[in-house]
């Protein structure tokens, strides 16, 4: 009995001792864990960077907390072996916005390709943020002026004015063509390349893309200033394609003139841009295609000026003179009678065209044929009644150029004799 009691006593003592040891061990582990969490929290707080250097932290000035080379340090961290560290450095630089740009520019010359790539990307992101903020202010703040942040806004404002519709158009251009606007403005920091020719190719651009056409026209208007990196041969080729697209349907923008107010304002802005383009081109080159563009888009003031320049220039080609006479008649130019008298005896050939009934037989058009047809029209006489058999009406030029003329000298002489009798009555 005594042996059993002793055995039980020993057993209870053993378990009590083990329990005390266990409690001690748990306490030690909990204490260590608490210290570890506290250390981690302290380290995280110390390593966390404020969003901006000029924001005070815990009552201390940012200058006191951060060394002046913090931005440079983050640029170096863009090459860290740790992906998380690289991303944290990029986020910190992005949070500083424009203030980080100078440090990132140095990153563009870094020996590490990773730093170069990330620096370029961050510069673009910061620039896009700046532009988006400025565009928002442009739309919401009357009288807002920013000549540095908004790429190409100054050029567009000079051509279209500074009303709300022009600002809306610019905002839509930024949303779709920000890279192109930045590159065309001559920016070299963001590293955007000029848009590939096929992206803004006038011969491939949809006719309803008013924003794209505005950008193409604006780019051509300012090409001498804003395209220093583009070879002159490429600029000439681009302009040739633009002129070709604008001169002949179905290419070129379409001004639909729908009753919707938004479409009307878009048409008006695009029309203004076309007039600005024509005015710029008129100072550089006066030719038949420019007149065709002015007449197509009903830029009548520009068309009248172009007609005068063509008709008064001694070296104008006959086919340009014939179109200028027809356009002047359609526009009701006050000097038309004087111009008709000037070319009444001009026998220069303007066109050869085949008869519809006999494709192998050519009809010849002379300047004097255009003059006689228009003189008859001004007297309300149908030229077909005196022998202009192939004559066709045209909604823009009164008569179609390639329908005025004669297949033989005999036919011309007979028609002219009948025409002069009617005109001299």
XYZ file of C-alpha atoms in Angstrom:
425
model
C 0.000 0.000 0.000
C 2.846 2.335 0.881
C 4.575 1.491 -2.390
C 1.473 2.435 -4.356
C 1.157 5.781 -2.565
C 4.791 6.623 -3.210
C 4.397 5.741 -6.870
C 1.353 7.989 -7.253
C 3.125 10.838 -5.470
C 6.103 10.593 -7.802
C 3.838 10.501 -10.851
C 1.945 13.663 -9.806
C 5.159 15.502 -9.018
C 6.560 14.631 -12.451
C 3.477 15.961 -14.277
C 3.421 19.139 -12.202
C 7.054 19.870 -13.020
C 6.448 19.232 -16.734
C 3.460 21.559 -16.683
C 5.526 24.362 -15.186
C 8.227 23.825 -17.822
C 5.630 23.924 -20.590
C 4.194 27.219 -19.376
C 7.665 28.720 -19.277
C 8.432 27.572 -22.795
C 5.169 29.037 -24.179
C 5.889 32.322 -22.462
C 9.374 32.516 -23.914
C 8.096 31.752 -27.452
C 5.320 34.343 -27.188
C 7.772 36.950 -25.974
C 10.147 36.245 -28.869
C 7.303 36.379 -31.363
C 6.110 39.693 -29.986
C 9.576 41.179 -30.236
C 9.904 39.917 -33.811
C 6.589 41.482 -34.829
C 7.560 44.737 -33.136
C 10.925 44.757 -34.918
C 9.240 44.045 -38.260
C 6.736 46.838 -37.676
C 9.507 49.275 -36.779
C 11.499 48.264 -39.873
C 8.450 48.608 -42.126
C 7.677 52.039 -40.749
C 11.256 53.163 -41.183
C 11.513 51.830 -44.739
C 8.130 53.149 -45.916
C 8.597 56.191 -48.149
C 6.128 59.068 -48.182
C 4.306 59.771 -51.432
C 6.161 63.053 -51.797
C 9.298 64.419 -50.283
C 7.593 67.620 -49.236
C 4.925 65.847 -47.162
C 5.816 65.950 -43.425
C 5.844 62.621 -41.607
C 5.011 62.375 -37.889
C 5.518 66.099 -37.443
C 9.027 66.089 -38.960
C 9.857 67.831 -42.192
C 10.543 65.659 -45.222
C 13.932 67.305 -45.620
C 14.912 65.987 -42.208
C 13.673 62.449 -42.938
C 15.007 61.992 -46.482
C 18.412 62.545 -47.931
C 18.581 64.819 -50.988
C 19.622 61.896 -53.172
C 16.499 59.820 -52.429
C 15.335 60.052 -56.049
C 18.739 58.968 -57.329
C 18.676 56.067 -54.865
C 15.322 54.907 -56.184
C 16.598 55.124 -59.749
C 19.455 52.822 -58.746
C 16.936 50.469 -57.115
C 15.291 50.016 -60.491
C 18.147 47.587 -61.140
C 17.658 45.671 -57.872
C 17.752 41.875 -57.965
C 14.438 41.893 -56.082
C 11.378 42.358 -58.246
C 9.484 43.798 -55.284
C 12.243 46.356 -54.681
C 12.219 47.401 -58.340
C 8.456 47.849 -58.277
C 8.559 49.769 -55.004
C 11.205 52.121 -56.388
C 9.164 52.641 -59.569
C 6.019 53.393 -57.543
C 7.901 55.888 -55.390
C 9.319 57.690 -58.420
C 5.924 57.758 -60.133
C 4.336 59.249 -57.001
C 6.697 62.222 -57.196
C 5.514 63.091 -60.696
C 7.422 65.826 -62.556
C 9.904 66.242 -59.694
C 11.339 62.827 -60.539
C 11.853 63.569 -64.230
C 15.410 64.920 -63.930
C 16.520 61.868 -61.942
C 14.846 59.582 -64.472
C 16.635 61.342 -67.318
C 19.908 60.301 -65.770
C 18.489 56.776 -65.710
C 18.206 56.905 -69.492
C 22.026 56.967 -69.613
C 22.498 54.228 -66.999
C 24.680 51.258 -67.820
C 21.828 48.883 -66.916
C 19.284 48.223 -69.667
C 16.678 47.539 -66.976
C 17.161 51.026 -65.512
C 17.031 52.616 -68.971
C 13.814 50.813 -69.890
C 12.051 51.505 -66.597
C 13.184 55.136 -66.579
C 11.788 55.675 -70.076
C 8.515 54.040 -69.124
C 8.202 56.141 -65.965
C 8.953 59.369 -67.846
C 6.122 58.558 -70.255
C 3.717 57.676 -67.435
C 4.494 60.911 -65.605
C 4.041 62.890 -68.825
C 0.704 61.198 -69.536
C -0.479 61.978 -66.012
C 0.482 65.630 -66.450
C -1.282 65.851 -69.807
C -4.456 64.180 -68.514
C -4.626 66.548 -65.547
C -4.035 69.552 -67.814
C -6.697 68.374 -70.301
C -9.193 68.049 -67.450
C -8.403 71.619 -66.399
C -8.689 72.753 -70.003
C -12.238 71.359 -70.163
C -13.409 72.499 -66.750
C -11.620 75.813 -66.178
C -12.554 78.742 -68.440
C -9.513 80.757 -69.418
C -7.108 77.970 -68.487
C -3.825 78.408 -70.357
C -1.006 75.890 -70.503
C 1.505 76.304 -73.296
C 4.011 73.731 -72.041
C 2.203 70.613 -70.806
C -0.382 70.174 -73.565
C 1.308 68.931 -76.756
C 0.170 70.745 -79.905
C -2.600 72.665 -78.137
C -1.083 76.031 -79.059
C -0.957 75.085 -82.743
C -4.521 73.790 -82.735
C -5.758 76.873 -80.859
C -4.175 79.158 -83.460
C -6.026 77.316 -86.235
C -9.391 76.623 -84.588
C -9.710 79.220 -81.845
C -10.123 78.725 -78.110
C -13.794 77.868 -77.630
C -15.255 74.889 -75.783
C -15.773 72.874 -78.988
C -12.096 73.250 -79.907
C -11.120 72.114 -76.409
C -13.390 69.090 -76.689
C -11.823 68.184 -80.013
C -8.355 68.517 -78.502
C -9.356 66.267 -75.581
C -10.536 63.596 -78.018
C -7.261 63.897 -79.937
C -5.299 63.397 -76.719
C -7.344 60.336 -75.768
C -6.649 58.697 -79.138
C -3.378 60.174 -80.378
C -1.410 61.377 -77.336
C 1.803 59.652 -78.442
C 1.521 61.147 -81.925
C 0.828 64.636 -80.565
C 3.818 64.414 -78.232
C 6.122 63.171 -80.972
C 4.898 65.748 -83.491
C 5.450 68.534 -80.976
C 9.186 67.798 -81.141
C 9.448 66.218 -77.678
C 12.621 64.150 -77.239
C 12.394 63.241 -73.540
C 9.432 60.855 -73.718
C 11.055 59.044 -76.610
C 7.862 58.643 -78.619
C 8.455 58.002 -82.263
C 6.537 59.756 -84.975
C 3.487 57.665 -85.886
C 4.060 55.177 -88.700
C 2.982 56.611 -92.021
C 0.283 53.963 -92.474
C -1.409 54.980 -89.190
C -2.036 58.509 -90.401
C -2.037 57.786 -94.126
C -4.559 60.151 -95.758
C -5.323 57.635 -98.494
C -6.297 54.981 -95.926
C -7.881 57.044 -93.183
C -11.655 56.609 -92.791
C -13.605 59.583 -94.072
C -15.598 59.822 -90.812
C -12.490 60.078 -88.574
C -12.664 63.832 -87.979
C -10.096 63.730 -85.189
C -7.590 61.870 -87.330
C -8.089 64.260 -90.244
C -7.705 67.259 -87.954
C -4.420 65.830 -86.693
C -3.147 65.183 -90.236
C -4.066 68.684 -91.417
C -2.657 70.337 -88.295
C 0.542 68.358 -88.645
C 0.939 69.513 -92.245
C 0.231 73.154 -91.373
C 3.023 73.173 -88.790
C 5.335 70.725 -90.478
C 8.166 73.200 -91.009
C 8.369 73.902 -87.289
C 7.449 70.692 -85.551
C 8.989 68.012 -87.759
C 12.719 68.646 -87.505
C 13.442 64.916 -87.374
C 11.533 64.027 -90.542
C 13.460 64.057 -93.855
C 12.158 66.602 -96.346
C 11.581 63.858 -98.925
C 9.228 62.066 -96.523
C 7.373 65.286 -95.760
C 6.913 65.930 -99.476
C 5.560 62.412 -100.010
C 3.135 62.798 -97.098
C 1.865 66.120 -98.417
C 1.380 64.674 -101.893
C -0.752 61.879 -100.473
C -2.727 64.371 -98.400
C -3.446 66.601 -101.402
C -4.450 63.578 -103.460
C -6.830 62.356 -100.758
C -8.460 65.760 -100.278
C -8.867 66.553 -103.957
C -10.804 63.527 -105.167
C -13.695 61.614 -103.639
C -14.240 59.124 -102.044
C -11.025 59.697 -100.091
C -10.705 62.592 -97.679
C -12.926 63.613 -94.764
C -16.670 63.780 -95.210
C -18.551 66.740 -93.781
C -21.916 65.105 -93.269
C -23.829 68.129 -92.012
C -26.183 66.032 -89.884
C -28.712 67.805 -87.660
C -27.041 66.445 -84.531
C -25.376 69.383 -82.759
C -22.261 67.358 -81.998
C -21.779 66.497 -85.665
C -22.378 70.105 -86.667
C -19.695 71.383 -84.292
C -17.291 68.681 -85.505
C -17.981 69.627 -89.112
C -17.458 73.291 -88.309
C -14.135 72.626 -86.597
C -12.913 70.396 -89.401
C -14.027 73.023 -91.921
C -12.030 75.623 -89.995
C -9.015 73.328 -90.027
C -9.375 72.848 -93.785
C -9.519 76.614 -94.308
C -6.404 77.070 -92.173
C -4.668 74.388 -94.224
C -5.737 76.009 -97.499
C -4.548 79.413 -96.322
C -1.182 77.931 -95.430
C -0.942 76.109 -98.755
C -2.012 79.181 -100.708
C 1.076 80.946 -99.446
C 3.264 78.128 -100.734
C 1.662 76.631 -103.822
C -1.247 77.635 -106.066
C -2.373 74.870 -108.358
C -5.340 73.045 -109.756
C -5.549 70.476 -106.945
C -5.664 73.154 -104.258
C -8.599 74.773 -106.047
C -10.357 71.401 -106.309
C -10.001 70.944 -102.531
C -11.342 74.428 -101.782
C -14.353 73.855 -104.041
C -15.026 70.361 -102.703
C -15.214 71.562 -99.112
C -16.981 74.829 -99.969
C -14.198 77.031 -98.717
C -15.424 79.749 -101.054
C -13.260 82.582 -99.822
C -10.142 80.493 -100.316
C -11.434 79.282 -103.692
C -11.958 82.854 -104.928
C -8.427 83.796 -103.894
C -6.995 80.727 -105.612
C -8.959 81.470 -108.787
C -7.588 85.007 -108.891
C -4.042 83.770 -108.386
C -4.332 81.175 -111.151
C -6.041 83.479 -113.664
C -3.593 86.328 -113.084
C -0.414 84.279 -113.074
C 1.341 84.331 -116.464
C 2.653 80.772 -116.205
C -0.553 78.998 -115.125
C -1.190 75.785 -117.038
C -4.193 75.650 -119.399
C -5.943 72.905 -117.435
C -5.638 75.018 -114.267
C -7.013 78.060 -116.080
C -10.043 76.146 -117.344
C -10.935 74.950 -113.824
C -10.407 78.444 -112.418
C -12.814 79.902 -115.006
C -15.475 77.333 -114.190
C -15.006 77.811 -110.442
C -15.184 81.616 -110.793
C -18.463 81.270 -112.668
C -19.886 78.939 -110.028
C -18.818 81.331 -107.241
C -20.143 84.408 -109.070
C -16.803 86.192 -109.033
C -17.278 89.912 -109.793
C -14.365 89.949 -112.244
C -15.600 86.970 -114.261
C -16.586 88.966 -117.379
C -13.144 90.545 -117.467
C -11.487 87.128 -117.210
C -13.725 85.647 -119.917
C -12.787 88.475 -122.270
C -9.120 87.906 -121.440
C -9.199 84.267 -122.594
C -11.830 84.558 -125.344
C -9.298 83.917 -128.139
C -7.025 81.504 -126.240
C -6.723 78.340 -128.352
C -4.570 76.382 -125.897
C -5.765 72.836 -125.329
C -6.797 71.961 -121.794
C -8.011 68.347 -122.167
C -8.506 65.435 -124.495
C -11.315 63.055 -123.582
C -13.094 60.171 -125.338
C -16.697 60.300 -126.499
C -19.026 58.089 -124.515
C -20.530 56.712 -127.747
C -17.137 56.146 -129.363
C -14.269 55.590 -126.921
C -11.724 55.568 -129.735
C -12.681 59.077 -130.828
C -11.145 61.913 -128.807
C -12.742 65.256 -128.076
C -10.540 68.299 -127.638
C -11.203 71.062 -125.104
C -9.699 74.504 -125.553
C -9.810 77.502 -123.247
C -11.965 79.382 -125.774
C -14.515 76.530 -125.597
C -14.820 77.073 -121.818
C -15.239 80.810 -122.363
C -18.039 80.436 -124.939
C -19.930 77.884 -122.825
C -19.795 80.142 -119.761
C -20.830 83.251 -121.714
C -23.872 81.359 -122.978
C -24.674 80.208 -119.445
C -24.522 83.784 -118.134
C -27.093 84.726 -120.770
C -29.290 81.766 -119.693
C -28.637 80.001 -122.994
C -28.139 76.240 -122.967
C -24.827 75.601 -124.814
C -26.205 72.310 -126.111
C -28.645 74.261 -128.224
C -25.768 75.644 -130.292
C -23.703 72.493 -130.739
C -22.050 71.602 -127.393
C -23.477 68.125 -127.754
C -21.594 66.245 -125.040
C -22.118 68.886 -122.364
C -22.899 67.614 -118.838
C -23.983 69.588 -115.788
C -21.869 69.603 -112.637
C -23.134 70.535 -109.134
C -19.844 72.231 -108.219
C -18.555 73.798 -111.443
C -21.791 74.316 -113.459
C -20.382 72.179 -116.279
C -18.127 69.167 -116.199
C -14.729 69.964 -117.688
C -14.499 66.756 -119.652
C -17.752 67.421 -121.458
C -16.953 70.785 -123.037
C -15.292 70.595 -126.439
C -15.508 69.369 -129.998
C -14.392 66.387 -132.007
C -13.423 68.475 -135.034
C -12.601 72.019 -136.056
C -15.624 72.089 -138.326
C -17.937 71.272 -135.404
C -16.283 73.962 -133.290
C -16.606 76.606 -136.007
C -20.283 75.797 -136.590
C -21.060 75.922 -132.871
C -19.199 79.168 -132.316
C -21.028 80.847 -135.221
C -24.410 79.882 -133.730
C -23.305 80.905 -130.240
C -22.152 84.381 -131.284
C -25.437 85.001 -133.099
C -27.355 84.201 -129.932
C -25.024 86.265 -127.746
C -25.147 89.319 -130.009
C -28.892 89.532 -130.281
